[in-house]
Short mmCIF file of C-alpha atoms in Angstrom, two decimals:
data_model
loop_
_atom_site.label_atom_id
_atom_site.label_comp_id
_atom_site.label_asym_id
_atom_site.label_seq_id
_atom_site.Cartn_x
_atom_site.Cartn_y
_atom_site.Cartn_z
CA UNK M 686 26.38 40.66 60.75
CA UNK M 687 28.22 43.42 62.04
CA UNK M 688 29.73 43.45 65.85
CA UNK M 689 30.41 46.75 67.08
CA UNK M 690 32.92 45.07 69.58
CA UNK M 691 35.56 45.25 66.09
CA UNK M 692 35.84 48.89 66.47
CA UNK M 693 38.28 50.97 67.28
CA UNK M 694 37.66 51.43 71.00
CA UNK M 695 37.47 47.66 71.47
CA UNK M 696 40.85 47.06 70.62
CA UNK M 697 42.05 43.96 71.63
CA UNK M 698 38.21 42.15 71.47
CA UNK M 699 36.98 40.58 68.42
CA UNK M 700 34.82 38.63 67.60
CA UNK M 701 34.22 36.75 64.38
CA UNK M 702 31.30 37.36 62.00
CA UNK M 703 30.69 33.60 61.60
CA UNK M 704 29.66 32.12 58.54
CA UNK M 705 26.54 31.99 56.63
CA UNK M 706 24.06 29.20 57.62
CA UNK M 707 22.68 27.39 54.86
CA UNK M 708 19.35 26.83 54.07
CA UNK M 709 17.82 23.26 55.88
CA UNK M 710 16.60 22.24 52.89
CA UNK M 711 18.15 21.27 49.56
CA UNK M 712 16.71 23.63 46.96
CA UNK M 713 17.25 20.83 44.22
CA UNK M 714 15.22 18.22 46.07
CA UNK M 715 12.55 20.77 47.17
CA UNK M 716 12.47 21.57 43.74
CA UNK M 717 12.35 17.70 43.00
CA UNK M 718 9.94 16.98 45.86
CA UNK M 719 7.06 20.11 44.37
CA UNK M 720 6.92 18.51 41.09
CA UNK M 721 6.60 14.50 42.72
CA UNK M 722 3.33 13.54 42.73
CA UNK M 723 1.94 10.07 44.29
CA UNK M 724 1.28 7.43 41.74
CA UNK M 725 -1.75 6.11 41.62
CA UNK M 726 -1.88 2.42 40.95
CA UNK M 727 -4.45 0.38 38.54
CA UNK M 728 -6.46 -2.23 40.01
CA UNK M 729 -4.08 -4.94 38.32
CA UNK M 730 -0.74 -3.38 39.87
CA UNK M 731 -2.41 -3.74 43.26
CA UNK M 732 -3.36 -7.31 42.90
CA UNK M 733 0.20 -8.36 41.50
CA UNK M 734 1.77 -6.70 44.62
CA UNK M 735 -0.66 -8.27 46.76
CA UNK M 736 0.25 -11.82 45.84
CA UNK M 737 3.80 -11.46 45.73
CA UNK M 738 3.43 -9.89 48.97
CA UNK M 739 4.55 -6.67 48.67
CA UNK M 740 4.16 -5.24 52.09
CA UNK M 741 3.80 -1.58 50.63
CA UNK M 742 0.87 -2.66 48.35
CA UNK M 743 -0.62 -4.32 50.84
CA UNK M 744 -0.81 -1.39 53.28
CA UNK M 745 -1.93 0.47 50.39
CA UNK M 746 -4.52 -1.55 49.65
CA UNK M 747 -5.74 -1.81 52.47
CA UNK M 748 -5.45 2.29 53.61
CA UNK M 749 -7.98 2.16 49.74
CA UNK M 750 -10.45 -0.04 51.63
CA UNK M 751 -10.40 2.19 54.50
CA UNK M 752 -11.55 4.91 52.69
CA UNK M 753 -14.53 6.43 52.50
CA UNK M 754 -14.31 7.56 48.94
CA UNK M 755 -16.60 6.55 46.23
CA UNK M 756 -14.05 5.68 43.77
CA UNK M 757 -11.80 3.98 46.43
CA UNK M 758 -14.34 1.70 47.43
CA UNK M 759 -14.87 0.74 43.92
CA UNK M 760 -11.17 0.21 43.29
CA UNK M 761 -11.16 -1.63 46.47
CA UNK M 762 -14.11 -4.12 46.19
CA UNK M 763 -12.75 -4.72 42.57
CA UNK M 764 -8.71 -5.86 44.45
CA UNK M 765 -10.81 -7.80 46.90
CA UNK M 766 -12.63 -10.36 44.34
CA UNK M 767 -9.55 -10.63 42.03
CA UNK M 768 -7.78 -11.92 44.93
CA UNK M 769 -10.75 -14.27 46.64
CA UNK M 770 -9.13 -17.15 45.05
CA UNK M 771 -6.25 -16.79 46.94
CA UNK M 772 -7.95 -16.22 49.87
CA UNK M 773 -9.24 -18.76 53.38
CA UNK M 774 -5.82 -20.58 53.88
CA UNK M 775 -4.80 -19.10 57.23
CA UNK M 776 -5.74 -19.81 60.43
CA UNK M 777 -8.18 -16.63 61.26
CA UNK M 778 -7.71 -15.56 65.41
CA UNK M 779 -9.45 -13.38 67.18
CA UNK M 780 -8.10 -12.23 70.35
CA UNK M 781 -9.82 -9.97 73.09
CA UNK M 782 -10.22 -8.94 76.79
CA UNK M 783 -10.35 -6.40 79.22
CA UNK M 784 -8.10 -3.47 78.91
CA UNK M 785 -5.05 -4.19 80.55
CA UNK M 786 -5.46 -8.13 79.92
CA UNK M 787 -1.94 -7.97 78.60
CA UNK M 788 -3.37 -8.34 74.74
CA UNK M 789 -0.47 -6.58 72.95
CA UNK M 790 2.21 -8.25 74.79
CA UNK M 791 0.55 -11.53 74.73
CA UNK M 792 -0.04 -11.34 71.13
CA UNK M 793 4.01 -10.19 70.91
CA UNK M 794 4.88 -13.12 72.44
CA UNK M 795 2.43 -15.63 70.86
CA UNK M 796 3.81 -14.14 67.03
CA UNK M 797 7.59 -14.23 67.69
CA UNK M 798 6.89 -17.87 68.70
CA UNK M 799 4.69 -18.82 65.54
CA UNK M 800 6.99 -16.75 63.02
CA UNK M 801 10.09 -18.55 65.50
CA UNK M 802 8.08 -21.78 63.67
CA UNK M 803 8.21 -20.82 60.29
CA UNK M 804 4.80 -18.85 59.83
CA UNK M 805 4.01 -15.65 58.54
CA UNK M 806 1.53 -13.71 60.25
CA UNK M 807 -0.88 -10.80 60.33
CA UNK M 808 -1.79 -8.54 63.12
CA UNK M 809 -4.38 -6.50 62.39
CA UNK M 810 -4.76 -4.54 66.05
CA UNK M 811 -7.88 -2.53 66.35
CA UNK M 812 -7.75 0.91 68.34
CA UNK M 813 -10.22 2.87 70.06
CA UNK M 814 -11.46 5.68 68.44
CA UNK M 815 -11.97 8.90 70.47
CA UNK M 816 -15.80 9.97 70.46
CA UNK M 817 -14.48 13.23 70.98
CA UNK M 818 -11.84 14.21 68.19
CA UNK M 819 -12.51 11.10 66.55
CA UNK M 820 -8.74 10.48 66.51
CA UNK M 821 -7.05 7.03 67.34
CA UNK M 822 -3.60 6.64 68.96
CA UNK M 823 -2.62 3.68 66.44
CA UNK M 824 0.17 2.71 68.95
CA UNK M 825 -0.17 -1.40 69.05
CA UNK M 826 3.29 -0.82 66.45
CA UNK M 827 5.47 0.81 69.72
CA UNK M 828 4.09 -1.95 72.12
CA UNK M 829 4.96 -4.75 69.61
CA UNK M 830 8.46 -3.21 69.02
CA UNK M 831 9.96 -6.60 68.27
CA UNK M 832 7.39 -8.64 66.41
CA UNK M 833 6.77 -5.09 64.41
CA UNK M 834 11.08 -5.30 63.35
CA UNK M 835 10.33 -9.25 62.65
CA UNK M 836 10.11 -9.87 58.53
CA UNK M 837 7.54 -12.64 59.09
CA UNK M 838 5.38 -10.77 60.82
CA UNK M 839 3.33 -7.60 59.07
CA UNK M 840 1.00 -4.74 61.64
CA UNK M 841 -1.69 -3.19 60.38
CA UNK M 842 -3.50 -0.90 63.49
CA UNK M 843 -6.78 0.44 62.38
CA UNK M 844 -9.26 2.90 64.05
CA UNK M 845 -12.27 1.31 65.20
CA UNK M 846 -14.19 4.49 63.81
CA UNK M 847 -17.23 3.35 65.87
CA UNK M 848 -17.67 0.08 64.63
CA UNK M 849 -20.08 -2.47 66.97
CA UNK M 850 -17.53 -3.83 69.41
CA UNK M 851 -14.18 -2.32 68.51
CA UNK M 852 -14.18 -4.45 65.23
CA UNK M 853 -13.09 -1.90 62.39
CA UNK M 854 -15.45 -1.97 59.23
CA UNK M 855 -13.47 -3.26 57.14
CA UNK M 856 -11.17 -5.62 58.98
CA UNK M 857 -12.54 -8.34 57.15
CA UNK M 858 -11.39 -7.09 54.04
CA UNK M 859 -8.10 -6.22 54.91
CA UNK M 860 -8.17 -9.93 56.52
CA UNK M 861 -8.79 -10.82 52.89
CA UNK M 862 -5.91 -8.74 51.30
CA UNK M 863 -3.66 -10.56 54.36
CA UNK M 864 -4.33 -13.80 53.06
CA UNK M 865 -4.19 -13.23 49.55
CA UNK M 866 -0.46 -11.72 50.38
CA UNK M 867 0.52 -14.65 51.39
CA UNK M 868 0.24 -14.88 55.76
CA UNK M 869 -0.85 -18.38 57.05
CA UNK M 870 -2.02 -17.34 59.98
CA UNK M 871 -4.33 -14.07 60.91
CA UNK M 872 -4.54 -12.48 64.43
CA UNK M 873 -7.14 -9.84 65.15
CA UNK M 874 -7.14 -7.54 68.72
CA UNK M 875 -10.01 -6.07 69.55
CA UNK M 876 -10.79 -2.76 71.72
CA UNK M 877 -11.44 -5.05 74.77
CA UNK M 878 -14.67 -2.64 76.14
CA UNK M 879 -17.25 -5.77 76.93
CA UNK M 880 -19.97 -7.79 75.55
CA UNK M 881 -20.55 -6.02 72.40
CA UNK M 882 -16.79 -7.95 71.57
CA UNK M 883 -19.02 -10.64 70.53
CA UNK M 884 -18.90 -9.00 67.25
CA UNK M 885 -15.30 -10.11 66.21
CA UNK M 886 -16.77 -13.80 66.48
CA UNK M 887 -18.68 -13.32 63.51
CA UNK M 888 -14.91 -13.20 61.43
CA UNK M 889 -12.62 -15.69 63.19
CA UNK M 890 -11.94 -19.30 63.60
CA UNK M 891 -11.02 -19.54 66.61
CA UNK M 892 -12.23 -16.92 69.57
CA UNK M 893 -9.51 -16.31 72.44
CA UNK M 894 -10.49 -14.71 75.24
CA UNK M 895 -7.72 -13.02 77.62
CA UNK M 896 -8.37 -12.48 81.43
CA UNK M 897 -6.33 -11.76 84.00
CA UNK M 898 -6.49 -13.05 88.16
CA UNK M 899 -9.09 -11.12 89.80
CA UNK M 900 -11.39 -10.35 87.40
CA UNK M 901 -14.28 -12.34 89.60
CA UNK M 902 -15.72 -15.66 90.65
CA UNK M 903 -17.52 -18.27 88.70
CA UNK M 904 -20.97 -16.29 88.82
CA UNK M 905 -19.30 -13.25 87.78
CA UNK M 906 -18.24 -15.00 84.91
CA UNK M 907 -21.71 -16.71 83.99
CA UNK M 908 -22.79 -13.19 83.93
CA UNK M 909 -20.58 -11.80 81.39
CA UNK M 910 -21.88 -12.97 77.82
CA UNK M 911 -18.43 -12.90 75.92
CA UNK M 912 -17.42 -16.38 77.40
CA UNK M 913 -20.59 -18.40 76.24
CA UNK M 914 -18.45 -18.00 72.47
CA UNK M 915 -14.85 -18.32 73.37
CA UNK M 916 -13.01 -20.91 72.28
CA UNK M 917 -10.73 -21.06 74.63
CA UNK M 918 -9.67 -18.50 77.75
CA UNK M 919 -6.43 -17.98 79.05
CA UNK M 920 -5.42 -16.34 82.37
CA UNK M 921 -2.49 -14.22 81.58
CA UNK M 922 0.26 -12.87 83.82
CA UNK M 923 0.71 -16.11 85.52
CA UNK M 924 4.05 -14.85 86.94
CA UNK M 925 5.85 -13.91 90.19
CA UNK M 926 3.75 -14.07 93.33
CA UNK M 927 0.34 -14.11 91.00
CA UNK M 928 0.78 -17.79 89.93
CA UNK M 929 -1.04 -19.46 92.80
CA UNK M 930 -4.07 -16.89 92.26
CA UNK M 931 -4.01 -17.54 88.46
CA UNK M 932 -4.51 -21.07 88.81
CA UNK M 933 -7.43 -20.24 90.82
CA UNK M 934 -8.85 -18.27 87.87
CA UNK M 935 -8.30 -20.84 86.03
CA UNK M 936 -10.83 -23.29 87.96
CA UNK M 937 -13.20 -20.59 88.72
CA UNK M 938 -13.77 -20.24 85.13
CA UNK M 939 -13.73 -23.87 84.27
CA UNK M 940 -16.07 -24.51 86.46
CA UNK M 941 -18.28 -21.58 85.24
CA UNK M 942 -18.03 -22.86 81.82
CA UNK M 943 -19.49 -26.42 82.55
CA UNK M 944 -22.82 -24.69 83.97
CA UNK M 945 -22.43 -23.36 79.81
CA UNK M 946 -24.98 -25.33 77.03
CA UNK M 947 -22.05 -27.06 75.17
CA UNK M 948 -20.33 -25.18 72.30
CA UNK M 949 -22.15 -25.60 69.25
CA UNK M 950 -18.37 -26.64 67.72
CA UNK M 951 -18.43 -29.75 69.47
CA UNK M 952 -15.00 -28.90 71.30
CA UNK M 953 -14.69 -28.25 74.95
CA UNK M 954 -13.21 -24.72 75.80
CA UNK M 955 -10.24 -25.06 77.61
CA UNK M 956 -8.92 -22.71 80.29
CA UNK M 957 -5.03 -22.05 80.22
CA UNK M 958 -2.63 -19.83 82.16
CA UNK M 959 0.19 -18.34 80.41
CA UNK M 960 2.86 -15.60 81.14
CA UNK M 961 3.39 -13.58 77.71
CA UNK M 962 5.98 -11.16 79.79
CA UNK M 963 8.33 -14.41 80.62
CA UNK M 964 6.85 -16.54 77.61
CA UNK M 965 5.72 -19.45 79.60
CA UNK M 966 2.41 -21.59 78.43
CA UNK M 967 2.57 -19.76 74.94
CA UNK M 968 3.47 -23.33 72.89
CA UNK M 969 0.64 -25.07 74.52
CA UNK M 970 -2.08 -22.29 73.54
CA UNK M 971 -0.79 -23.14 69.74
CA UNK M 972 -1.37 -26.91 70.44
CA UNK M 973 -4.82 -26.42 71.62
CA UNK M 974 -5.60 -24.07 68.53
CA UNK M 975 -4.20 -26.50 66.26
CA UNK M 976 -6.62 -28.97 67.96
CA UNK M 977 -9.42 -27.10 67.92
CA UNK M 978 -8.93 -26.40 64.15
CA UNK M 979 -8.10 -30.20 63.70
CA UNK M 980 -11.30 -31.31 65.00
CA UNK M 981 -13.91 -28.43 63.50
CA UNK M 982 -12.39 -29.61 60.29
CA UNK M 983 -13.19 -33.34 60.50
CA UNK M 984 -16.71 -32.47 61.72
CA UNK M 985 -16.82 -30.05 59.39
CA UNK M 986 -18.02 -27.56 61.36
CA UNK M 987 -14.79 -25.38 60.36
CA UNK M 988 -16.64 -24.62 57.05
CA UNK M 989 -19.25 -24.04 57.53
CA UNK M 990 -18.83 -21.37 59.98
CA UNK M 991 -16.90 -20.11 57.66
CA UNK M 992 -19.61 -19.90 55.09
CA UNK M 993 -22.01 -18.81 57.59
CA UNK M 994 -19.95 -15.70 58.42
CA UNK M 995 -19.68 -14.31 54.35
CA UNK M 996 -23.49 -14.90 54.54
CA UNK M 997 -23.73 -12.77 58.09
CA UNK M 998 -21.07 -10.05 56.25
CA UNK M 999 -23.11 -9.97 53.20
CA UNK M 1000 -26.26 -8.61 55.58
CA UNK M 1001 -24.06 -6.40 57.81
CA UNK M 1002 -22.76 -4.59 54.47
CA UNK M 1003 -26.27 -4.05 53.01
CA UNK M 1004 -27.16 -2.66 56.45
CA UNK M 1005 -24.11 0.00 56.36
CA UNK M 1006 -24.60 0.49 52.94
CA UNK M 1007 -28.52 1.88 53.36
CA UNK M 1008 -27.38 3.39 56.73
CA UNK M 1009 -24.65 5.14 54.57
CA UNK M 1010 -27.25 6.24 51.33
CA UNK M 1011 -30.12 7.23 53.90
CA UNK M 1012 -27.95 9.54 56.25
CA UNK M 1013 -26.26 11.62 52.57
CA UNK M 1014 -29.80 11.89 51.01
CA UNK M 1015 -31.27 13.26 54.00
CA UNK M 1016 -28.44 15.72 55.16
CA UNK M 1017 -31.23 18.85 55.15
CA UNK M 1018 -34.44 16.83 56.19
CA UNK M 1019 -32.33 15.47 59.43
CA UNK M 1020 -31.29 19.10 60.31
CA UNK M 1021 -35.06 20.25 59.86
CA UNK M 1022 -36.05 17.45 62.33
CA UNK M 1023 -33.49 17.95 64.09
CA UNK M 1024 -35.12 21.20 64.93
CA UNK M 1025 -37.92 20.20 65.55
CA UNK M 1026 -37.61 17.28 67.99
CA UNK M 1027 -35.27 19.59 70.24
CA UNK M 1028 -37.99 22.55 70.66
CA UNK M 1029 -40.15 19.77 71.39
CA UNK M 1030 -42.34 20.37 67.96
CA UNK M 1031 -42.54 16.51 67.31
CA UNK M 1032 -41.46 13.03 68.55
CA UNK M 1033 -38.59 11.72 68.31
CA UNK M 1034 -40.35 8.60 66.92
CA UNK M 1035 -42.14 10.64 64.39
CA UNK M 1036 -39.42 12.21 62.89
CA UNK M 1037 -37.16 9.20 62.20
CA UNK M 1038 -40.68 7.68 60.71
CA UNK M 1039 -41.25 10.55 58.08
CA UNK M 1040 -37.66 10.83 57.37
CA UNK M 1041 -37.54 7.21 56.76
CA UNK M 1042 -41.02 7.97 54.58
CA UNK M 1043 -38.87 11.07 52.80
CA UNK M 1044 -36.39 8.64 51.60
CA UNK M 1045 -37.96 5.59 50.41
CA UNK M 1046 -40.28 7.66 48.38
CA UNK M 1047 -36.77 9.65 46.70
CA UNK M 1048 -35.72 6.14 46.10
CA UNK M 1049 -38.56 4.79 44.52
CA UNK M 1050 -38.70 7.48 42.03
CA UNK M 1051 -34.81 6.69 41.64
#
């Protein structure tokens, strides 16, 4: 670039042309980078990372079951039985609450403690999905910035993409995949939005319900569903000035739970208070899980809950499955109706009956 301040009638001023700026990006490696294409791994490459616990595979795996894809859900379901066998040796935990419970940080300091005791563990944090852009934050990784840097410890946050109760689709799977990987012990967080949290019961061995000073008295807490299945509740943020109203908590909602039919496990659910910001009561939640699971398994009502939940799976994947074929067979006939039902040219009722007509007619002739 020229500077007109070199001339002649600017003696004594100059300035220097500077030097060419090169370009940001290494042609070489661009070049490199164009011709780089993912690889694409076989069925039997995923399942040998999984069990050697290659954290890569895993998340890959796991992003295939995910996917909406035809042929990834193939590939996926294929992964899944090859590595059943290595599958229902961790402890399985669900974990949920109100929004601002403390979840995340409680779940922080609950898995530096257990990986602080030799374990390996799993989060698999589920996040709200907007109903808007359909978009999810993902951000459970930034609040659990030291059990995320911890090598025991593996992070998988999934959108909840709907599902009943904040519980992703296929969390069970990747549960699987977890387990066959090689982690002992399995902690799911749910959304936290109310009583349709039930839903994460229906995967888990042991139900843990987070609450925080405040939330309401004992009939407030008869009225909210969620506690009839938890297997234990702690009052978190037991700290500071808000101890003496977290113990109340505590025998508010031990009391409410007596006027509870017993659980059908046999085990009393305990109320705790704990203080995952200081990490105070944490070691004596583990104890009572390790109880809990200690006396399910000599009634053996630890199995068979277990086997009762594949059986409940099994139904809720033929359900998405026909929800799935009925709504891509249909695309036209639901616009049509569509239509119709908003200019008021038939029911509501009627329509979903002759669609529903429409398709199992296609599918007989299928």
């Amino acid at each position: 670039m020229e500077h007109p301040e070199n001339e002649a009638c600017y003696e004594g001023l100059a300035v220097n042309k500077g030097i060419e700026q090169p370009d940001p990006v290494n042609p070489a490696i661009a070049e490199r980078l164009k011709h780089l294409r993912k690889k694409t791994l076989t069925a039997d490459e995923y399942v040998a990372g999984i069990l050697r616990g290659d954290i890569n595979i895993l998340s890959q795996a796991i992003t295939l079951v995910e996917s909406a894809r035809i042929d990834h859900q193939a590939m996926a379901q294929e992964v899944i039985n090859r590595c059943l066998p290595n599958t229902g040796k961790s402890v399985r935990i669900g974990i949920t609450g109100v929004p601002g419970a403390g979840k995340s940080t409680f779940i922080e300091a609950f898995g530096k403690f257990l990986t602080g005791q030799g374990h390996k563990i799993a989060v698999l944090a589920i996040d709200p999905s907007s109903e808007r852009s359909k978009g999810s934050i993902l951000g459970d990784k930034t609040r659990m910035e030291e059990l995320a840097c911890d090598p025991h410890a593996y992070i998988r946050p999934s959108p909840s993409a709907g599902s009943l109760g904040g519980v992703a689709r296929k969390t069970r799977e990747a549960m699987l995949l977890c387990e066959a990987a090689g982690f002992d012990i399995t902690l799911i967080e749910t959304v936290g939005v109310g009583q349709s949290e039930t839903a994460v019961h229906s995967m888990v061995d042991f139900f843990l319900l987070v609450q925080i000073a405040g939330a309401g008295d004992e009939l407030q807490g008869i009225k909210r569903g969620i506690m009839e299945m938890a297997d234990s509740i702690i009052i978190n943020k037991a700290d500071g000035n808000n101890i003496t109203r977290a113990e109340l908590a505590k025998v508010q909602l031990q009391n409410a739970l007596h006027l509870f039919p017993p659980h059908e496990s046999g085990v009393e659910p305990k109320v705790m208070t704990c203080s995952a910001y200081e990490k105070t009561g944490i070691k004596e939640i583990w104890e009572n899980i390790l109880h809990y699971c200690s006396e399910t398994q000599q009634s053996k009502y630890f199995d068979i809950r277990r086997s009762e939940q594949a059986k409940y799976w099994m139904y809720e994947t033929i359900d998405e499955q026909l929800r799935n074929r009925f709504y891509q067979s249909q695309k036209e006939q639901i616009k049509e109706a569509e239509e119709k039902v908003q200019h008021n040219e038939e029911s509501s009722f009627a329509a979903a009956f002759r669609l529903l007509d429409n398709y199992f007619k296609e599918d007989t002739k299928l």
